[in-house]
Amino acid sequence: MHPDIKEILFTHDEIVETCKRLGKQIDEDYAGKTPLLVGLLRGSVPFIAELIQHITVDMKYDFMDVSSYEGTESTGEVRIIKDLDTSVKGVDIILIDDIADTGYTLDKVAGLLYNKGANSVRAACLLNKAERRKLEVDVDYIGFEVPNVFVVGFGLDYEQLYRNLPYIGILKEEVYQK
Ligand code: IMP
Ligand code: MG
């Protein structure tokens, strides 16, 4: 275990099992369709990479990069850094992110994709921190529920570090206080 980690919440095996469950659900829901998975950089990368291996319906993927303006806590403003390279007109989209927290990101991006003519937009998040939700957003596919603690690993970072950990863990408090 990484020395900055206090406790492992979800092991790599548990994450893989969860991705299998979500892949099966997506297969059932999108039978006969070709969904476009839209991963939000950078946190979604390990999750989308595992998840797609358990989806058997034809699918495509693309990435967007969005960032929160400063003061996002109150306004929830979200800025597009990198847009999609693919047209979304009439497309069934599954937004992929590492964690649903306040909900501002998912809400903003889903609205944007609908404006561009997407046929449907659903969301899949590896983690759900429901306690912190500020906007009512539907997360159709949830890997795990997490309490209101700061977690890292499997794509989730603290100052861009720890994304490479193969598990999800709670960061030691002294790491923030450095
Ligand atoms: P929100 O739902 O718009 O608040 O955005 C969620 C984003 O906040 C995620 O994509 C993460 O980048 C970040 N985030 C929220 N909680 C955590 C956490 O516990 N660890 C690491 N990043 C987090
Ligand atoms: Mg993120």
Short mmCIF file of C-alpha atoms and ligand atoms in Angstrom, two decimals:
data_model
loop_
_atom_site.label_atom_id
_atom_site.label_comp_id
_atom_site.label_asym_id
_atom_site.label_seq_id
_atom_site.Cartn_x
_atom_site.Cartn_y
_atom_site.Cartn_z
CA MET A 1 0.00 0.00 0.00
CA HIS A 2 1.20 3.56 -0.75
CA PRO A 3 2.53 5.23 2.45
CA ASP A 4 0.20 8.24 2.00
CA ILE A 5 -2.89 6.03 2.11
CA LYS A 6 -4.70 5.59 5.40
CA GLU A 7 -7.13 2.88 4.38
CA ILE A 8 -8.13 1.00 1.25
CA LEU A 9 -11.84 1.32 0.57
CA PHE A 10 -12.06 -0.74 -2.63
CA THR A 11 -9.49 -3.22 -3.84
CA HIS A 12 -8.58 -3.68 -7.48
CA ASP A 13 -10.49 -6.97 -7.59
CA GLU A 14 -13.60 -5.28 -6.21
CA ILE A 15 -13.33 -2.53 -8.82
CA VAL A 16 -13.05 -5.07 -11.63
CA GLU A 17 -16.09 -6.98 -10.30
CA THR A 18 -18.04 -3.73 -10.16
CA CYS A 19 -17.06 -2.86 -13.73
CA LYS A 20 -18.32 -6.28 -14.82
CA ARG A 21 -21.67 -5.58 -13.15
CA LEU A 22 -21.95 -2.14 -14.79
CA GLY A 23 -20.90 -3.52 -18.18
CA LYS A 24 -23.65 -6.13 -17.99
CA GLN A 25 -26.20 -3.47 -17.09
CA ILE A 26 -25.07 -1.31 -20.02
CA ASP A 27 -25.28 -4.32 -22.36
CA GLU A 28 -28.89 -4.87 -21.33
CA ASP A 29 -29.88 -1.21 -21.55
CA TYR A 30 -28.20 -0.57 -24.90
CA ALA A 31 -29.01 -3.81 -26.74
CA GLY A 32 -29.27 -2.99 -30.45
CA LYS A 33 -27.80 0.49 -29.94
CA THR A 34 -24.27 1.84 -30.32
CA PRO A 35 -23.63 4.13 -27.37
CA LEU A 36 -20.84 6.70 -27.28
CA LEU A 37 -19.01 6.66 -23.97
CA VAL A 38 -17.74 10.15 -23.18
CA GLY A 39 -14.98 10.07 -20.60
CA LEU A 40 -14.17 13.22 -18.65
CA LEU A 41 -10.44 13.77 -18.46
CA ARG A 42 -8.47 12.95 -16.57
CA GLY A 43 -10.09 11.08 -13.72
CA SER A 44 -12.25 8.76 -15.82
CA VAL A 45 -9.38 7.12 -17.71
CA PRO A 46 -8.74 4.01 -15.56
CA PHE A 47 -12.48 3.49 -15.04
CA ILE A 48 -13.44 3.76 -18.72
CA ALA A 49 -10.48 1.52 -19.65
CA GLU A 50 -11.72 -1.23 -17.31
CA LEU A 51 -15.42 -0.74 -18.00
CA ILE A 52 -15.26 -1.04 -21.79
CA GLN A 53 -13.70 -4.49 -21.48
CA HIS A 54 -16.98 -5.67 -19.98
CA ILE A 55 -19.29 -4.12 -22.57
CA THR A 56 -20.15 -6.36 -25.50
CA VAL A 57 -22.59 -4.19 -27.50
CA ASP A 58 -20.94 -2.12 -30.23
CA MET A 59 -19.78 1.15 -28.75
CA LYS A 60 -17.44 4.06 -29.31
CA TYR A 61 -15.59 6.33 -26.93
CA ASP A 62 -14.33 9.86 -26.89
CA PHE A 63 -13.06 12.31 -24.27
CA MET A 64 -13.83 15.79 -23.05
CA ASP A 65 -11.87 17.90 -20.62
CA VAL A 66 -13.79 20.27 -18.42
CA SER A 67 -12.67 22.35 -15.51
CA SER A 68 -14.37 24.27 -12.78
CA TYR A 69 -13.96 28.01 -12.62
CA GLU A 70 -12.58 29.32 -9.38
CA GLY A 71 -15.33 29.80 -6.89
CA THR A 72 -17.14 26.83 -8.34
CA GLU A 73 -18.40 25.86 -4.90
CA SER A 74 -21.00 28.61 -5.07
CA THR A 75 -21.60 29.12 -8.79
CA GLY A 76 -20.90 25.67 -10.19
CA GLU A 77 -19.56 27.17 -13.42
CA VAL A 78 -17.84 24.62 -15.64
CA ARG A 79 -15.53 25.48 -18.55
CA ILE A 80 -14.83 23.27 -21.59
CA ILE A 81 -11.09 22.74 -22.10
CA LYS A 82 -11.34 20.06 -24.78
CA ASP A 83 -14.52 19.32 -26.68
CA LEU A 84 -15.49 16.07 -28.41
CA ASP A 85 -14.03 15.19 -31.80
CA THR A 86 -17.22 13.34 -32.77
CA SER A 87 -20.67 14.67 -33.65
CA VAL A 88 -23.28 13.74 -31.06
CA LYS A 89 -26.42 14.39 -33.16
CA GLY A 90 -28.86 11.56 -32.48
CA VAL A 91 -26.27 9.68 -30.43
CA ASP A 92 -26.92 7.80 -27.18
CA ILE A 93 -24.27 9.00 -24.75
CA ILE A 94 -22.98 7.59 -21.52
CA LEU A 95 -20.96 10.17 -19.60
CA ILE A 96 -18.14 8.56 -17.65
CA ASP A 97 -16.55 10.18 -14.62
CA ASP A 98 -14.58 9.03 -11.62
CA ILE A 99 -16.89 10.47 -8.98
CA ALA A 100 -20.21 12.28 -8.71
CA ASP A 101 -19.72 14.89 -6.04
CA THR A 102 -21.69 18.15 -6.14
CA GLY A 103 -23.17 17.13 -9.50
CA TYR A 104 -22.28 20.40 -11.25
CA THR A 105 -19.94 18.74 -13.77
CA LEU A 106 -22.39 16.05 -14.87
CA ASP A 107 -25.30 18.46 -14.99
CA LYS A 108 -23.42 21.00 -17.10
CA VAL A 109 -21.93 18.49 -19.55
CA ALA A 110 -25.19 16.57 -19.97
CA GLY A 111 -27.01 19.83 -20.76
CA LEU A 112 -24.35 20.75 -23.29
CA LEU A 113 -24.60 17.39 -25.06
CA TYR A 114 -28.39 17.63 -25.23
CA ASN A 115 -28.02 21.10 -26.75
CA LYS A 116 -25.80 19.59 -29.43
CA GLY A 117 -28.53 17.13 -30.34
CA ALA A 118 -27.68 13.99 -28.38
CA ASN A 119 -30.56 11.51 -28.38
CA SER A 120 -29.99 10.50 -24.75
CA VAL A 121 -27.45 11.16 -22.04
CA ARG A 122 -26.88 8.89 -19.07
CA ALA A 123 -24.07 8.95 -16.55
CA ALA A 124 -21.77 6.30 -15.11
CA CYS A 125 -19.52 7.10 -12.16
CA LEU A 126 -17.17 4.75 -10.38
CA LEU A 127 -17.97 6.49 -7.10
CA ASN A 128 -20.94 8.41 -5.76
CA LYS A 129 -20.58 10.86 -2.87
CA ALA A 130 -24.30 11.49 -2.48
CA GLU A 131 -23.86 13.46 0.72
CA ARG A 132 -22.17 16.31 -1.17
CA ARG A 133 -24.74 16.62 -3.96
CA LYS A 134 -25.88 20.19 -4.63
CA LEU A 135 -27.82 19.53 -7.82
CA GLU A 136 -30.24 16.74 -8.44
CA VAL A 137 -28.62 14.67 -11.16
CA ASP A 138 -29.35 11.09 -12.09
CA VAL A 139 -26.31 8.85 -12.04
CA ASP A 140 -27.66 5.79 -13.84
CA TYR A 141 -24.64 3.57 -13.25
CA ILE A 142 -22.85 3.79 -9.91
CA GLY A 143 -19.88 1.66 -8.92
CA PHE A 144 -19.71 2.32 -5.20
CA GLU A 145 -21.22 4.73 -2.71
CA VAL A 146 -18.59 6.59 -0.67
CA PRO A 147 -18.91 8.66 2.50
CA ASN A 148 -17.82 12.30 2.60
CA VAL A 149 -14.08 11.61 2.78
CA PHE A 150 -11.34 12.53 0.30
CA VAL A 151 -10.42 9.48 -1.74
CA VAL A 152 -7.71 8.87 -4.32
CA GLY A 153 -6.64 6.12 -6.70
CA PHE A 154 -7.95 4.50 -9.88
CA GLY A 155 -8.04 7.90 -11.58
CA LEU A 156 -8.84 10.06 -8.57
CA ASP A 157 -6.09 12.49 -7.62
CA TYR A 158 -4.79 14.89 -5.04
CA GLU A 159 -2.71 17.53 -6.85
CA GLN A 160 -2.49 15.17 -9.85
CA LEU A 161 -0.91 12.40 -7.77
CA TYR A 162 -2.22 8.93 -6.88
CA ARG A 163 -4.26 8.45 -10.09
CA ASN A 164 -2.14 5.37 -10.83
CA LEU A 165 -3.03 3.46 -7.65
CA PRO A 166 -4.84 0.26 -8.66
CA TYR A 167 -7.24 0.62 -5.70
CA ILE A 168 -9.29 3.40 -4.08
CA GLY A 169 -8.17 4.62 -0.70
CA ILE A 170 -8.50 7.39 1.84
CA LEU A 171 -5.63 9.87 1.83
CA LYS A 172 -3.87 10.50 5.16
CA GLU A 173 -4.73 13.91 6.62
CA GLU A 174 -1.06 14.88 7.03
CA VAL A 175 -0.69 14.81 3.24
CA TYR A 176 -3.00 17.86 2.92
CA GLN A 177 -1.29 19.64 5.78
CA LYS A 178 2.19 19.48 4.19
P1 IMP B 1 -18.65 17.69 -9.15
O1 IMP B 1 -19.64 16.54 -9.08
O2 IMP B 1 -18.98 18.69 -10.20
O3 IMP B 1 -18.42 18.31 -7.80
O4 IMP B 1 -17.25 17.16 -9.65
C1 IMP B 1 -16.70 15.98 -9.28
C2 IMP B 1 -15.21 16.14 -9.48
O5 IMP B 1 -14.60 16.55 -8.26
C3 IMP B 1 -14.59 14.81 -9.83
O6 IMP B 1 -14.46 14.63 -11.21
C4 IMP B 1 -13.25 14.87 -9.14
O7 IMP B 1 -12.28 15.42 -10.01
C5 IMP B 1 -13.42 15.83 -7.98
N1 IMP B 1 -13.57 15.12 -6.67
C6 IMP B 1 -14.64 15.12 -5.87
N2 IMP B 1 -14.45 14.39 -4.76
C7 IMP B 1 -13.18 13.90 -4.87
C8 IMP B 1 -12.38 13.04 -4.01
O8 IMP B 1 -12.77 12.54 -2.93
N3 IMP B 1 -11.13 12.76 -4.47
C9 IMP B 1 -10.64 13.25 -5.65
N4 IMP B 1 -11.36 14.05 -6.47
C10 IMP B 1 -12.62 14.37 -6.08
MG MG B 2 -12.42 15.10 -12.32
#
